[in-house]
Amino acid sequence: MTKNIFLKELETYEKNKQRLLKDSRGKFVLIKGEEIINVFDTYSDAVKVGIDKFGNTPFLVKQILEVDQPQNFTSNLIRVDIPCLP
């Protein structure tokens, strides 16, 4: 069974979703653990701040929408300590 490494972040998003929708619908929220770091106009701005602030550790960037649109993205930087297979 795969553990969702973003469980805390997703719970934080859900707890704050109605407020986020009211104040920032369509924008992008940066979440680390149980903390909403900030809201951004673009996905790339949110990711840049996340990388600058947290480096090579998981953080969540999610568009604030009424109905979630499934998307998957994994940075090539995460788990760079794992050797590549030949």
PDB file of C-alpha atoms in Angstrom:
ATOM      1  CA  MET A   1       0.000   0.000   0.000  1.00  0.00           C
ATOM      2  CA  THR A   2       1.401   3.395  -1.002  1.00  0.00           C
ATOM      3  CA  LYS A   3       1.408   6.126   1.620  1.00  0.00           C
ATOM      4  CA  ASN A   4       0.282   9.554   0.418  1.00  0.00           C
ATOM      5  CA  ILE A   5       3.173  11.866   1.280  1.00  0.00           C
ATOM      6  CA  PHE A   6       0.813  14.845   0.974  1.00  0.00           C
ATOM      7  CA  LEU A   7      -1.809  13.622   3.461  1.00  0.00           C
ATOM      8  CA  LYS A   8      -1.292  16.512   5.937  1.00  0.00           C
ATOM      9  CA  GLU A   9      -1.199  19.081   3.143  1.00  0.00           C
ATOM     10  CA  LEU A  10      -4.383  17.741   1.549  1.00  0.00           C
ATOM     11  CA  GLU A  11      -6.138  17.745   4.930  1.00  0.00           C
ATOM     12  CA  THR A  12      -5.014  21.347   5.469  1.00  0.00           C
ATOM     13  CA  TYR A  13      -6.382  22.278   2.038  1.00  0.00           C
ATOM     14  CA  GLU A  14      -9.746  20.633   2.740  1.00  0.00           C
ATOM     15  CA  LYS A  15     -10.040  22.344   6.152  1.00  0.00           C
ATOM     16  CA  ASN A  16      -9.467  25.742   4.528  1.00  0.00           C
ATOM     17  CA  LYS A  17     -11.086  25.121   1.134  1.00  0.00           C
ATOM     18  CA  GLN A  18     -14.199  27.269   1.590  1.00  0.00           C
ATOM     19  CA  ARG A  19     -12.181  30.281   2.752  1.00  0.00           C
ATOM     20  CA  LEU A  20      -9.675  29.785  -0.055  1.00  0.00           C
ATOM     21  CA  LEU A  21     -12.485  29.547  -2.622  1.00  0.00           C
ATOM     22  CA  LYS A  22     -14.064  32.725  -1.288  1.00  0.00           C
ATOM     23  CA  ASP A  23     -10.822  34.726  -1.252  1.00  0.00           C
ATOM     24  CA  SER A  24      -8.661  33.197  -3.999  1.00  0.00           C
ATOM     25  CA  ARG A  25     -10.659  31.033  -6.420  1.00  0.00           C
ATOM     26  CA  GLY A  26      -8.557  29.911  -9.393  1.00  0.00           C
ATOM     27  CA  LYS A  27      -5.235  30.875  -7.811  1.00  0.00           C
ATOM     28  CA  PHE A  28      -2.575  28.479  -6.479  1.00  0.00           C
ATOM     29  CA  VAL A  29      -1.968  27.732  -2.813  1.00  0.00           C
ATOM     30  CA  LEU A  30       1.377  26.590  -1.389  1.00  0.00           C
ATOM     31  CA  ILE A  31       1.007  24.283   1.621  1.00  0.00           C
ATOM     32  CA  LYS A  32       3.661  22.630   3.785  1.00  0.00           C
ATOM     33  CA  GLY A  33       2.370  20.316   6.491  1.00  0.00           C
ATOM     34  CA  GLU A  34      -0.466  22.065   8.302  1.00  0.00           C
ATOM     35  CA  GLU A  35       0.595  25.556   7.206  1.00  0.00           C
ATOM     36  CA  ILE A  36      -0.721  27.564   4.280  1.00  0.00           C
ATOM     37  CA  ILE A  37       2.386  29.417   3.161  1.00  0.00           C
ATOM     38  CA  ASN A  38       0.799  31.770   0.625  1.00  0.00           C
ATOM     39  CA  VAL A  39      -1.482  32.070  -2.400  1.00  0.00           C
ATOM     40  CA  PHE A  40      -0.095  32.885  -5.860  1.00  0.00           C
ATOM     41  CA  ASP A  41      -1.479  33.975  -9.215  1.00  0.00           C
ATOM     42  CA  THR A  42       0.500  31.339 -11.129  1.00  0.00           C
ATOM     43  CA  TYR A  43       1.559  27.747 -10.575  1.00  0.00           C
ATOM     44  CA  SER A  44       5.172  28.555 -11.437  1.00  0.00           C
ATOM     45  CA  ASP A  45       5.372  31.337  -8.830  1.00  0.00           C
ATOM     46  CA  ALA A  46       4.083  28.963  -6.141  1.00  0.00           C
ATOM     47  CA  VAL A  47       6.544  26.214  -7.127  1.00  0.00           C
ATOM     48  CA  LYS A  48       9.466  28.661  -7.200  1.00  0.00           C
ATOM     49  CA  VAL A  49       8.732  29.895  -3.679  1.00  0.00           C
ATOM     50  CA  GLY A  50       8.251  26.298  -2.512  1.00  0.00           C
ATOM     51  CA  ILE A  51      11.645  25.262  -3.871  1.00  0.00           C
ATOM     52  CA  ASP A  52      13.341  28.388  -2.499  1.00  0.00           C
ATOM     53  CA  LYS A  53      11.790  27.882   0.938  1.00  0.00           C
ATOM     54  CA  PHE A  54      11.783  24.080   1.308  1.00  0.00           C
ATOM     55  CA  GLY A  55      14.391  22.833  -1.152  1.00  0.00           C
ATOM     56  CA  ASN A  56      14.331  19.127  -1.943  1.00  0.00           C
ATOM     57  CA  THR A  57      11.453  18.209   0.371  1.00  0.00           C
ATOM     58  CA  PRO A  58       7.801  17.587  -0.522  1.00  0.00           C
ATOM     59  CA  PHE A  59       5.358  20.504  -0.513  1.00  0.00           C
ATOM     60  CA  LEU A  60       1.951  20.896  -2.123  1.00  0.00           C
ATOM     61  CA  VAL A  61       0.928  23.414  -4.774  1.00  0.00           C
ATOM     62  CA  LYS A  62      -2.767  23.138  -5.587  1.00  0.00           C
ATOM     63  CA  GLN A  63      -5.095  25.215  -7.707  1.00  0.00           C
ATOM     64  CA  ILE A  64      -8.053  26.463  -5.690  1.00  0.00           C
ATOM     65  CA  LEU A  65     -11.104  25.073  -7.473  1.00  0.00           C
ATOM     66  CA  GLU A  66     -14.616  24.033  -6.452  1.00  0.00           C
ATOM     67  CA  VAL A  67     -14.149  20.629  -8.114  1.00  0.00           C
ATOM     68  CA  ASP A  68     -10.656  19.148  -8.162  1.00  0.00           C
ATOM     69  CA  GLN A  69      -9.083  18.263 -11.488  1.00  0.00           C
ATOM     70  CA  PRO A  70      -6.819  15.215 -11.053  1.00  0.00           C
ATOM     71  CA  GLN A  71      -3.210  15.988 -11.970  1.00  0.00           C
ATOM     72  CA  ASN A  72       0.025  14.259 -11.113  1.00  0.00           C
ATOM     73  CA  PHE A  73       3.504  15.736 -11.053  1.00  0.00           C
ATOM     74  CA  THR A  74       6.606  14.467  -9.351  1.00  0.00           C
ATOM     75  CA  SER A  75       9.747  16.538  -9.344  1.00  0.00           C
ATOM     76  CA  ASN A  76      12.873  14.823 -10.593  1.00  0.00           C
ATOM     77  CA  LEU A  77      14.651  16.291  -7.573  1.00  0.00           C
ATOM     78  CA  ILE A  78      12.728  14.325  -4.969  1.00  0.00           C
ATOM     79  CA  ARG A  79      14.658  11.288  -3.776  1.00  0.00           C
ATOM     80  CA  VAL A  80      17.800  12.083  -5.759  1.00  0.00           C
ATOM     81  CA  ASP A  81      19.672   9.949  -3.237  1.00  0.00           C
ATOM     82  CA  ILE A  82      18.282   6.756  -4.826  1.00  0.00           C
ATOM     83  CA  PRO A  83      20.792   5.302  -7.307  1.00  0.00           C
ATOM     84  CA  CYS A  84      19.623   4.827 -10.890  1.00  0.00           C
ATOM     85  CA  LEU A  85      19.221   1.288 -12.128  1.00  0.00           C
ATOM     86  CA  PRO A  86      21.376   0.285 -15.124  1.00  0.00           C
TER      87      PRO A  86
END
